[in-house]
Amino acid sequence: MIQSLFGLFLVLLASASWAGSNSSSLRVVTEYWPPVTFEEDGKPQGMAVELTQVLQKQMNRSEPIEVLPWPRAYHLVLNQPNVLLFTMIDNAERKNLFTFLGPIAQGEIALFARRTTVLDLSDKEKMKKMAVSVHRGTAFQDTLTRQKFKKIVPVNSPVSGVKMLMAGRVDLICEDVLAVTRMMQEAGYPEDAFLKVATLERVDYYYAFSKNTESATVQQWKNALEKTKRNGQFKAIYKKWFGNNPAPENVILRLAEQDLEKPEEKLLWAELLTPQFSDQK
């Protein structure tokens, strides 16, 4: 009897230990969007990847960073708990879907044309009637829809959009200035093959945590990001990848709607939102 009880105790102890060790586990995913996030020789690379690895080291975390197609990564963070996706724009369409922490990059959604184009690009209203390729399911597509572009052509990758542009199958592409040069190179074209013709929106990029991610986990990431911005590591990483582009210095946290019932959990989220470094633009 004693041996049986002792065996049961060990099983319960092991189960509790397993649950505790996984209660704050996080699936960390990103997409192929060089030079911000990408994969090379089977290893994640890029400005935001390097930053994430620095934060993980500070926190003694070791989750692998998975580079996935954007639709799959977005589906995971939208539908599963304890998922972190980077980088994501915090736009109106995503309000209350995710908890956002950042900014970790600043960009500019813009329209680009072939340098040799003969189209009249002097009027934005005329451009709204032109065929524009855009990476499917992204905030860039949301921006085009919101601004009432008429001929949006979703593509499965930004490089595909570049190839369509250079082949004359679309008139414009919608991309961020941070990534468009690299996308041109990936498609096999020099950077002087295109030109920016209009800015649609200036944006910030964030870490996005899925709903119901533990507040203590978000707090840990917030503290690490604040420390990295205070000690200059963030600015050094940003300069390495983006030259003299100004690095965002503040730290902002925006919470998703939380279905919280426990008062102690509500208290944790309230403490998390208490300004420490900066939680306002």
CSV table of C-alpha atoms in Angstrom, one decimal:
chain,number,residue,atom,x,y,z
A,1,MET,CA,0.0,0.0,0.0
A,2,ILE,CA,2.8,2.4,1.0
A,3,GLN,CA,4.7,1.5,-2.2
A,4,SER,CA,1.5,2.2,-4.3
A,5,LEU,CA,0.9,5.5,-2.6
A,6,PHE,CA,4.6,6.5,-3.1
A,7,GLY,CA,4.4,5.5,-6.8
A,8,LEU,CA,1.2,7.6,-7.2
A,9,PHE,CA,3.0,10.5,-5.5
A,10,LEU,CA,5.9,10.3,-8.0
A,11,VAL,CA,3.5,10.3,-10.9
A,12,LEU,CA,1.7,13.3,-9.6
A,13,LEU,CA,4.9,15.1,-8.9
A,14,ALA,CA,6.2,14.4,-12.4
A,15,SER,CA,2.9,15.6,-13.9
A,16,ALA,CA,3.0,18.8,-11.9
A,17,SER,CA,6.6,19.4,-12.9
A,18,TRP,CA,5.9,18.8,-16.6
A,19,ALA,CA,2.9,21.2,-16.4
A,20,GLY,CA,4.9,23.8,-14.6
A,21,SER,CA,7.8,23.7,-17.0
A,22,ASN,CA,5.5,24.1,-20.0
A,23,SER,CA,3.1,26.7,-18.5
A,24,SER,CA,5.3,29.5,-19.8
A,25,SER,CA,6.6,27.8,-22.9
A,26,LEU,CA,6.2,29.8,-26.0
A,27,ARG,CA,6.2,28.9,-29.7
A,28,VAL,CA,8.2,31.6,-31.5
A,29,VAL,CA,7.5,32.0,-35.2
A,30,THR,CA,8.4,34.4,-37.9
A,31,GLU,CA,8.3,34.7,-41.7
A,32,TYR,CA,10.6,35.1,-44.7
A,33,TRP,CA,10.9,38.8,-45.1
A,34,PRO,CA,14.5,39.8,-45.5
A,35,PRO,CA,16.4,41.7,-44.2
A,36,VAL,CA,14.1,41.8,-41.2
A,37,THR,CA,13.4,38.1,-40.8
A,38,PHE,CA,14.5,35.2,-43.1
A,39,GLU,CA,16.3,31.8,-43.2
A,40,GLU,CA,19.7,31.1,-44.6
A,41,ASP,CA,21.4,27.7,-44.6
A,42,GLY,CA,18.6,26.4,-42.4
A,43,LYS,CA,19.2,29.1,-39.7
A,44,PRO,CA,17.0,32.1,-38.9
A,45,GLN,CA,18.6,35.4,-39.7
A,46,GLY,CA,17.7,39.1,-39.9
A,47,MET,CA,17.5,42.2,-37.8
A,48,ALA,CA,14.4,41.1,-35.7
A,49,VAL,CA,15.8,37.6,-35.4
A,50,GLU,CA,19.1,38.9,-34.0
A,51,LEU,CA,17.1,41.1,-31.5
A,52,THR,CA,14.9,38.1,-30.5
A,53,GLN,CA,18.0,36.0,-29.8
A,54,VAL,CA,19.5,38.7,-27.6
A,55,LEU,CA,16.3,38.9,-25.6
A,56,GLN,CA,16.1,35.2,-25.3
A,57,LYS,CA,19.6,35.1,-23.9
A,58,GLN,CA,18.8,37.7,-21.4
A,59,MET,CA,15.8,35.7,-20.2
A,60,ASN,CA,17.5,32.3,-20.3
A,61,ARG,CA,15.0,31.2,-22.8
A,62,SER,CA,15.8,28.8,-25.6
A,63,GLU,CA,12.7,28.4,-27.8
A,64,PRO,CA,13.7,27.7,-31.4
A,65,ILE,CA,12.7,30.4,-33.9
A,66,GLU,CA,10.6,28.9,-36.7
A,67,VAL,CA,10.6,30.6,-40.2
A,68,LEU,CA,7.2,29.8,-41.7
A,69,PRO,CA,5.0,31.0,-44.6
A,70,TRP,CA,3.2,34.1,-43.4
A,71,PRO,CA,-0.3,32.6,-43.6
A,72,ARG,CA,0.7,29.6,-41.4
A,73,ALA,CA,2.5,31.8,-38.9
A,74,TYR,CA,-0.5,34.2,-38.7
A,75,HIS,CA,-2.9,31.3,-38.3
A,76,LEU,CA,-0.9,30.0,-35.4
A,77,VAL,CA,-0.8,33.2,-33.5
A,78,LEU,CA,-4.5,33.9,-34.2
A,79,ASN,CA,-5.8,30.5,-33.1
A,80,GLN,CA,-3.4,29.0,-30.5
A,81,PRO,CA,-2.3,30.2,-27.1
A,82,ASN,CA,1.3,30.9,-26.1
A,83,VAL,CA,2.5,31.8,-29.6
A,84,LEU,CA,4.8,34.7,-30.4
A,85,LEU,CA,4.9,36.0,-34.0
A,86,PHE,CA,7.3,38.7,-35.2
A,87,THR,CA,7.2,41.2,-36.9
A,88,MET,CA,3.6,42.4,-37.1
A,89,ILE,CA,2.0,45.8,-37.8
A,90,ASP,CA,-0.5,46.9,-35.1
A,91,ASN,CA,-3.3,48.1,-37.4
A,92,ALA,CA,-7.0,48.7,-37.0
A,93,GLU,CA,-7.9,45.3,-38.5
A,94,ARG,CA,-5.9,43.5,-35.8
A,95,LYS,CA,-7.1,45.6,-32.8
A,96,ASN,CA,-7.8,43.3,-29.8
A,97,LEU,CA,-6.6,40.2,-31.6
A,98,PHE,CA,-3.1,40.1,-30.2
A,99,THR,CA,-1.0,41.6,-27.4
A,100,PHE,CA,1.6,43.9,-29.1
A,101,LEU,CA,5.1,44.7,-27.7
A,102,GLY,CA,7.5,47.0,-29.4
A,103,PRO,CA,8.1,48.8,-31.6
A,104,ILE,CA,11.1,46.8,-32.9
A,105,ALA,CA,11.3,48.4,-36.3
A,106,GLN,CA,9.8,51.4,-38.1
A,107,GLY,CA,8.8,51.3,-41.7
A,108,GLU,CA,7.0,52.9,-44.6
A,109,ILE,CA,4.4,51.1,-46.7
A,110,ALA,CA,4.8,52.4,-50.2
A,111,LEU,CA,4.1,51.8,-53.9
A,112,PHE,CA,6.9,51.0,-56.3
A,113,ALA,CA,7.0,51.0,-60.1
A,114,ARG,CA,9.4,50.0,-62.8
A,115,ARG,CA,11.8,52.8,-63.5
A,116,THR,CA,11.0,52.5,-67.2
A,117,THR,CA,7.3,52.8,-66.7
A,118,VAL,CA,5.3,55.1,-69.0
A,119,LEU,CA,2.3,55.3,-66.7
A,120,ASP,CA,1.1,58.6,-65.3
A,121,LEU,CA,2.1,58.3,-61.6
A,122,SER,CA,1.5,62.0,-60.7
A,123,ASP,CA,-2.0,61.4,-59.2
A,124,LYS,CA,-2.7,58.9,-56.4
A,125,GLU,CA,-6.4,58.6,-57.4
A,126,LYS,CA,-5.2,57.4,-60.8
A,127,MET,CA,-2.9,54.9,-59.1
A,128,LYS,CA,-5.8,53.5,-57.2
A,129,LYS,CA,-7.2,52.2,-60.5
A,130,MET,CA,-3.9,50.4,-61.5
A,131,ALA,CA,-3.1,46.8,-60.8
A,132,VAL,CA,-1.1,46.5,-57.6
A,133,SER,CA,0.5,43.3,-56.4
A,134,VAL,CA,0.8,42.7,-52.6
A,135,HIS,CA,1.8,39.8,-50.3
A,136,ARG,CA,-1.5,38.0,-49.5
A,137,GLY,CA,-3.0,38.4,-46.0
A,138,THR,CA,-0.6,41.1,-44.8
A,139,ALA,CA,-1.1,44.5,-43.4
A,140,PHE,CA,0.0,45.9,-46.7
A,141,GLN,CA,-3.1,44.3,-48.3
A,142,ASP,CA,-5.2,45.8,-45.5
A,143,THR,CA,-3.8,49.2,-46.3
A,144,LEU,CA,-4.6,49.0,-50.0
A,145,THR,CA,-8.2,47.8,-49.1
A,146,ARG,CA,-8.6,50.6,-46.6
A,147,GLN,CA,-7.4,53.2,-49.0
A,148,LYS,CA,-9.8,51.9,-51.7
A,149,PHE,CA,-7.4,50.6,-54.4
A,150,LYS,CA,-9.5,48.9,-57.1
A,151,LYS,CA,-7.2,46.2,-58.6
A,152,ILE,CA,-5.4,44.5,-55.7
A,153,VAL,CA,-3.5,41.4,-56.9
A,154,PRO,CA,-2.6,39.2,-53.9
A,155,VAL,CA,0.5,37.0,-54.3
A,156,ASN,CA,2.0,34.2,-52.2
A,157,SER,CA,5.4,36.0,-51.7
A,158,PRO,CA,6.8,39.5,-52.1
A,159,VAL,CA,9.4,38.1,-54.6
A,160,SER,CA,6.5,36.8,-56.8
A,161,GLY,CA,5.1,40.3,-56.8
A,162,VAL,CA,8.4,41.8,-57.9
A,163,LYS,CA,8.6,39.3,-60.8
A,164,MET,CA,5.1,40.2,-61.9
A,165,LEU,CA,6.0,43.9,-61.8
A,166,MET,CA,9.1,43.6,-63.8
A,167,ALA,CA,7.3,41.3,-66.3
A,168,GLY,CA,4.6,44.0,-66.8
A,169,ARG,CA,1.8,41.8,-65.4
A,170,VAL,CA,1.0,44.5,-62.7
A,171,ASP,CA,1.6,48.2,-62.7
A,172,LEU,CA,2.8,48.6,-59.1
A,173,ILE,CA,3.8,46.7,-56.1
A,174,CYS,CA,3.0,47.5,-52.4
A,175,GLU,CA,5.9,46.8,-50.1
A,176,ASP,CA,7.9,48.4,-47.2
A,177,VAL,CA,11.0,50.5,-47.9
A,178,LEU,CA,12.8,48.3,-45.4
A,179,ALA,CA,12.5,45.2,-47.5
A,180,VAL,CA,11.9,46.2,-51.2
A,181,THR,CA,15.6,46.4,-52.2
A,182,ARG,CA,16.3,43.0,-50.9
A,183,MET,CA,13.2,41.6,-52.6
A,184,MET,CA,14.4,43.1,-55.9
A,185,GLN,CA,17.7,41.4,-55.4
A,186,GLU,CA,16.1,38.1,-54.5
A,187,ALA,CA,14.1,38.3,-57.8
A,188,GLY,CA,17.3,38.9,-59.7
A,189,TYR,CA,17.0,42.7,-60.4
A,190,PRO,CA,19.2,45.6,-59.4
A,191,GLU,CA,17.9,48.2,-57.0
A,192,ASP,CA,17.9,50.9,-59.8
A,193,ALA,CA,15.3,48.9,-61.7
A,194,PHE,CA,12.4,50.4,-59.7
A,195,LEU,CA,11.5,53.6,-58.0
A,196,LYS,CA,9.2,54.6,-55.1
A,197,VAL,CA,6.1,56.5,-56.4
A,198,ALA,CA,4.0,57.0,-53.3
A,199,THR,CA,4.0,56.6,-49.5
A,200,LEU,CA,0.8,55.1,-48.2
A,201,GLU,CA,1.4,54.8,-44.5
A,202,ARG,CA,4.2,55.0,-41.9
A,203,VAL,CA,4.1,52.0,-39.6
A,204,ASP,CA,5.7,50.4,-36.6
A,205,TYR,CA,6.5,46.7,-36.3
A,206,TYR,CA,5.9,44.7,-33.1
A,207,TYR,CA,6.1,41.4,-31.4
A,208,ALA,CA,2.6,39.9,-31.4
A,209,PHE,CA,1.6,37.5,-28.6
A,210,SER,CA,-1.5,35.3,-29.0
A,211,LYS,CA,-4.5,35.8,-26.7
A,212,ASN,CA,-4.2,34.1,-23.3
A,213,THR,CA,-0.4,34.1,-23.3
A,214,GLU,CA,0.5,34.3,-19.7
A,215,SER,CA,1.0,37.8,-18.3
A,216,ALA,CA,4.2,36.7,-16.6
A,217,THR,CA,5.7,35.7,-20.0
A,218,VAL,CA,4.8,39.0,-21.6
A,219,GLN,CA,6.2,40.8,-18.6
A,220,GLN,CA,9.5,38.9,-19.0
A,221,TRP,CA,9.7,39.9,-22.7
A,222,LYS,CA,8.8,43.5,-21.9
A,223,ASN,CA,11.5,43.8,-19.2
A,224,ALA,CA,14.1,42.3,-21.6
A,225,LEU,CA,13.2,44.7,-24.4
A,226,GLU,CA,13.3,47.7,-22.1
A,227,LYS,CA,16.8,46.7,-20.9
A,228,THR,CA,18.0,46.2,-24.4
A,229,LYS,CA,16.8,49.6,-25.4
A,230,ARG,CA,18.3,51.3,-22.3
A,231,ASN,CA,21.8,49.7,-22.6
A,232,GLY,CA,22.2,50.5,-26.3
A,233,GLN,CA,22.1,46.9,-27.7
A,234,PHE,CA,18.9,47.5,-29.6
A,235,LYS,CA,20.3,50.6,-31.3
A,236,ALA,CA,23.5,48.8,-32.3
A,237,ILE,CA,21.5,45.9,-33.8
A,238,TYR,CA,19.3,48.3,-35.7
A,239,LYS,CA,22.3,50.3,-37.1
A,240,LYS,CA,24.0,47.0,-38.2
A,241,TRP,CA,21.0,46.1,-40.4
A,242,PHE,CA,19.5,49.5,-41.3
A,243,GLY,CA,22.4,51.9,-41.2
A,244,ASN,CA,21.5,55.4,-40.0
A,245,ASN,CA,17.7,54.9,-40.0
A,246,PRO,CA,16.5,56.0,-36.6
A,247,ALA,CA,15.8,53.2,-34.2
A,248,PRO,CA,12.5,53.4,-32.2
A,249,GLU,CA,13.5,54.2,-28.6
A,250,ASN,CA,10.3,53.7,-26.7
A,251,VAL,CA,8.6,50.6,-25.5
A,252,ILE,CA,4.8,50.2,-26.0
A,253,LEU,CA,2.5,47.4,-24.8
A,254,ARG,CA,-1.0,47.0,-26.1
A,255,LEU,CA,-3.1,44.2,-24.7
A,256,ALA,CA,-5.5,42.0,-26.5
A,257,GLU,CA,-8.9,41.5,-25.0
A,258,GLN,CA,-8.4,39.0,-22.2
A,259,ASP,CA,-11.0,36.6,-21.0
A,260,LEU,CA,-9.8,36.7,-17.4
A,261,GLU,CA,-11.8,35.4,-14.5
A,262,LYS,CA,-9.1,35.2,-11.7
A,263,PRO,CA,-8.6,38.5,-9.8
A,264,GLU,CA,-4.9,37.7,-9.4
A,265,GLU,CA,-4.5,37.4,-13.2
A,266,LYS,CA,-6.2,40.7,-13.7
A,267,LEU,CA,-3.9,42.2,-11.2
A,268,LEU,CA,-0.8,40.9,-13.0
A,269,TRP,CA,-2.0,42.5,-16.3
A,270,ALA,CA,-2.7,45.8,-14.4
A,271,GLU,CA,0.9,45.7,-13.1
A,272,LEU,CA,2.2,44.9,-16.5
A,273,LEU,CA,0.6,48.0,-17.9
A,274,THR,CA,2.1,50.3,-15.2
A,275,PRO,CA,4.5,52.7,-17.0
A,276,GLN,CA,8.1,51.8,-16.3
A,277,PHE,CA,10.1,52.7,-19.4
A,278,SER,CA,7.4,54.1,-21.7
A,279,ASP,CA,4.0,52.7,-22.7
A,280,GLN,CA,2.9,55.7,-24.8
A,281,LYS,CA,3.9,57.0,-28.2
